[in-house]
CSV table of C-alpha atoms in Angstrom, one decimal:
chain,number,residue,atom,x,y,z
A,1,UNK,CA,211.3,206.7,153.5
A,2,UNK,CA,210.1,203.8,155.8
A,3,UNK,CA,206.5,204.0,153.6
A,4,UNK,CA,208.4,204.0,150.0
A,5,UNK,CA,210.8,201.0,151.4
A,6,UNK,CA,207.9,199.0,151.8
A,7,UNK,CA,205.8,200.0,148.8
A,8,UNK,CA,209.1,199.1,146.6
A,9,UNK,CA,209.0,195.6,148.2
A,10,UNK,CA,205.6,195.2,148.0
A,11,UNK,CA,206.0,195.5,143.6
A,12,UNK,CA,208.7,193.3,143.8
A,13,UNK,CA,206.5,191.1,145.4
A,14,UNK,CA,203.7,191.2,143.5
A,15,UNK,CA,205.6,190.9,140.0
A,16,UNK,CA,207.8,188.0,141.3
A,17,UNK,CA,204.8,186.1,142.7
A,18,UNK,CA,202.2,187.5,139.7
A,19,UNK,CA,201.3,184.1,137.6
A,20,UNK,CA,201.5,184.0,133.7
A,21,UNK,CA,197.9,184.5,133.8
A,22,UNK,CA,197.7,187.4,135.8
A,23,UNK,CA,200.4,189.5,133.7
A,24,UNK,CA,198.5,188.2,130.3
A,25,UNK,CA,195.4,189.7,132.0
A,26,UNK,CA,197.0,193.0,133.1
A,27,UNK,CA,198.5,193.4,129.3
A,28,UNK,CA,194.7,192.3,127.9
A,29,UNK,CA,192.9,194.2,130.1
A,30,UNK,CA,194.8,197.6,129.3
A,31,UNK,CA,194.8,197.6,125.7
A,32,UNK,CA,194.3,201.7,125.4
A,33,UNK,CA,198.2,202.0,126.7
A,34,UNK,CA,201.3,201.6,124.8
A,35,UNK,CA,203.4,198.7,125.6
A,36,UNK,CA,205.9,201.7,126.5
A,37,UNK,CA,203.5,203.1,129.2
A,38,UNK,CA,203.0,198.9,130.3
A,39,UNK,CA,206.7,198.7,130.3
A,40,UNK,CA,206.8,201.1,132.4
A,41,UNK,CA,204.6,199.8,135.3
A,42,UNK,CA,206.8,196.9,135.5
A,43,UNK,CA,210.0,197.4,137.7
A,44,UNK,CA,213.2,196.6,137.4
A,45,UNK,CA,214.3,193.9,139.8
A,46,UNK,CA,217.8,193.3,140.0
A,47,UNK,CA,219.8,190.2,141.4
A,48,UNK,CA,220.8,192.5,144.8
A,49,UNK,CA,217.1,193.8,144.9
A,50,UNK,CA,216.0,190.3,145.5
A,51,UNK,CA,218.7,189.1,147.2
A,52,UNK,CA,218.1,191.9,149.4
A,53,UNK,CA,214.3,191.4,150.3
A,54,UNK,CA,215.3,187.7,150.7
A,55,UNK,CA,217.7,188.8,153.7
A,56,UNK,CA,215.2,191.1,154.9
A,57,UNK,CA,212.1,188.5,155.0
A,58,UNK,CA,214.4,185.9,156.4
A,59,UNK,CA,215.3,187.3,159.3
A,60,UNK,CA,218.4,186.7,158.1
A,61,UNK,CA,222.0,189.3,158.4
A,62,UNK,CA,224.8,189.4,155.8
A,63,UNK,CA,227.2,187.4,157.8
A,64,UNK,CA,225.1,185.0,159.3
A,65,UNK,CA,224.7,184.1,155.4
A,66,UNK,CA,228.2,184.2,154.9
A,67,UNK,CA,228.4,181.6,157.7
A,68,UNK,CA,225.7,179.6,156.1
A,69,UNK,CA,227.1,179.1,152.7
A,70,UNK,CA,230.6,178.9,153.6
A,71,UNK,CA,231.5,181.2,150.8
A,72,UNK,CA,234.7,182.9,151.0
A,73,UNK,CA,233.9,186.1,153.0
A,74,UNK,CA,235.2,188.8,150.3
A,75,UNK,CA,234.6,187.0,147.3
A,76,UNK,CA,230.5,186.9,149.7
A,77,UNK,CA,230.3,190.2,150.0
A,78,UNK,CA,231.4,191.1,146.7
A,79,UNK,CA,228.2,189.5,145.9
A,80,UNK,CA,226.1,191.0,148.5
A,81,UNK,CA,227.1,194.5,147.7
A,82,UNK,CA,227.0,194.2,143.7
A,83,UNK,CA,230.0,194.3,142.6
A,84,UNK,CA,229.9,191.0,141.4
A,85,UNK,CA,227.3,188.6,140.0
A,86,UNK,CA,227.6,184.8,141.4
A,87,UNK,CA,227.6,181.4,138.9
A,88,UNK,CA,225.1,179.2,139.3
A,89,UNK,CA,226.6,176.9,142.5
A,90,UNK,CA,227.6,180.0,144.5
A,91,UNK,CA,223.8,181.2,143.9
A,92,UNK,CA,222.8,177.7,144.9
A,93,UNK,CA,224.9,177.8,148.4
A,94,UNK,CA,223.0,181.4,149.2
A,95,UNK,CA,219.3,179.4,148.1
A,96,UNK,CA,220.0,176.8,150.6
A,97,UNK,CA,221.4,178.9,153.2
A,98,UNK,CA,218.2,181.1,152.9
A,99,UNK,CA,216.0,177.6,152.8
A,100,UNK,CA,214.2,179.4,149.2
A,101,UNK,CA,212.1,177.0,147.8
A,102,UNK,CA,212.5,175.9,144.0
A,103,UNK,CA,210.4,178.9,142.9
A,104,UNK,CA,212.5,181.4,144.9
A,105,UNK,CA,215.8,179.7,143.9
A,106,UNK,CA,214.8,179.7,140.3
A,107,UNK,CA,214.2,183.5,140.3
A,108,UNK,CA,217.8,183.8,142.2
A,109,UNK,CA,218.9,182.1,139.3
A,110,UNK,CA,217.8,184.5,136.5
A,111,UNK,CA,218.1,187.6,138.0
A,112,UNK,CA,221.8,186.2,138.8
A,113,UNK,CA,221.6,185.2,134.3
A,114,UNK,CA,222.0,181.8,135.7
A,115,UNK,CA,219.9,178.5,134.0
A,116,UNK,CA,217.2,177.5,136.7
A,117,UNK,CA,217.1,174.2,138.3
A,118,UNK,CA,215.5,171.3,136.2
A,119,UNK,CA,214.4,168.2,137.6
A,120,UNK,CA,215.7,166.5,134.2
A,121,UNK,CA,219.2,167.2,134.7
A,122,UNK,CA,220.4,164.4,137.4
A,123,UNK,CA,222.8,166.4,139.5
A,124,UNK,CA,219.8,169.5,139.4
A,125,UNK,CA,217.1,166.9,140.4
A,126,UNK,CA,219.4,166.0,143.0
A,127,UNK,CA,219.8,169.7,144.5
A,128,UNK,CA,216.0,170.0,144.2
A,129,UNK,CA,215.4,166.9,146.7
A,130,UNK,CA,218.0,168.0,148.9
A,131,UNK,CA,216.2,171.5,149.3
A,132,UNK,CA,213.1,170.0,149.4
A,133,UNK,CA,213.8,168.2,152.3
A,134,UNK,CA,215.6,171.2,153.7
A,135,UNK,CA,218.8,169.8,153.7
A,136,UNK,CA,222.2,172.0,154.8
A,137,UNK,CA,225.1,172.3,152.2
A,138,UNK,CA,226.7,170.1,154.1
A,139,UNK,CA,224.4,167.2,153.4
A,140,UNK,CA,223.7,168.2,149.6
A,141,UNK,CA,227.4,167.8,148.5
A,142,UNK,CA,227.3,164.2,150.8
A,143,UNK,CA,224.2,163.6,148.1
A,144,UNK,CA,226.0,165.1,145.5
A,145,UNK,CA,229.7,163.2,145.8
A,146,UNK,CA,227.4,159.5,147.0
A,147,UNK,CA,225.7,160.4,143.3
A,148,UNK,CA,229.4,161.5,141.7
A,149,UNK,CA,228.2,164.7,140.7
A,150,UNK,CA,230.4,167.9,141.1
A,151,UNK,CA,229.5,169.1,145.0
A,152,UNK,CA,228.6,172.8,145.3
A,153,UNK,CA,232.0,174.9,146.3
């Protein structure tokens, strides 16, 4: 069990990190299978999956999180057990918590069916410093409300 735990994290991994280039290169480079059997090699990540691994390589325990983001503990573990998929700000409060940097966050953010961060959008760019600069949730909303954008809650 231990061996398939880590091989399943390892392909997460891999696909979540794997550039545009490499993924065109796997898809050229096998051109005798279907795009069913290609399909096929790719796994399904879901928003818990990641979320999980997250938790896992960050040291980091359910309600330590919980702590961390000052979400509302049921309406938090609703989230951490699946039975409910976060918005956007709620996603962002579990990024910072977990320090993810703006790749991580933005892959949060889709597998959550959330837009990603963009540095165009003012109160986004905002957030983006803030983690950056590993700023708390705390000190993000004080950027946030000095700026008179909406603070994360």
């Amino acid at each position: 069990n231990l061996l398939l735990f880590i091989f399943f994290y390892y392909i997460i991994f891999a696909v979540i990190y794997m550039t545009t280039t490499e993924l065109l290169n796997i898809l050229n480079q096998n051109q005798h299978l279907s795009f069913q059997e290609l399909f096929q090699k790719i796994p399904d990540i879901t928003f818990l999956d990641y979320l999980s691994m997250l938790l896992e390589t960050h040291h980091i325990s359910k309600s330590e999180l919980i702590k961390k983001t000052y979400l509302e503990r049921t309406y938090a573990y609703q989230i951490l057990n699946g039975t409910r998929l976060p918005k956007k700000d709620k996603v962002l409060q579990i990024a910072i918590a977990l320090q993810l940097d703006l790749h991580e966050t933005n892959i949060l953010l889709t597998l959550s069916k959330n837009q990603n961060l963009y540095p165009k959008i003012k109160r986004d760019a905002l957030i983006i410093f803030g983690m950056n600069h590993h700023y708390d949730i705390q000190r993000i909303n004080e950027l946030l409300d000095e700026y008179n954008f909406p603070i994360l809650e």
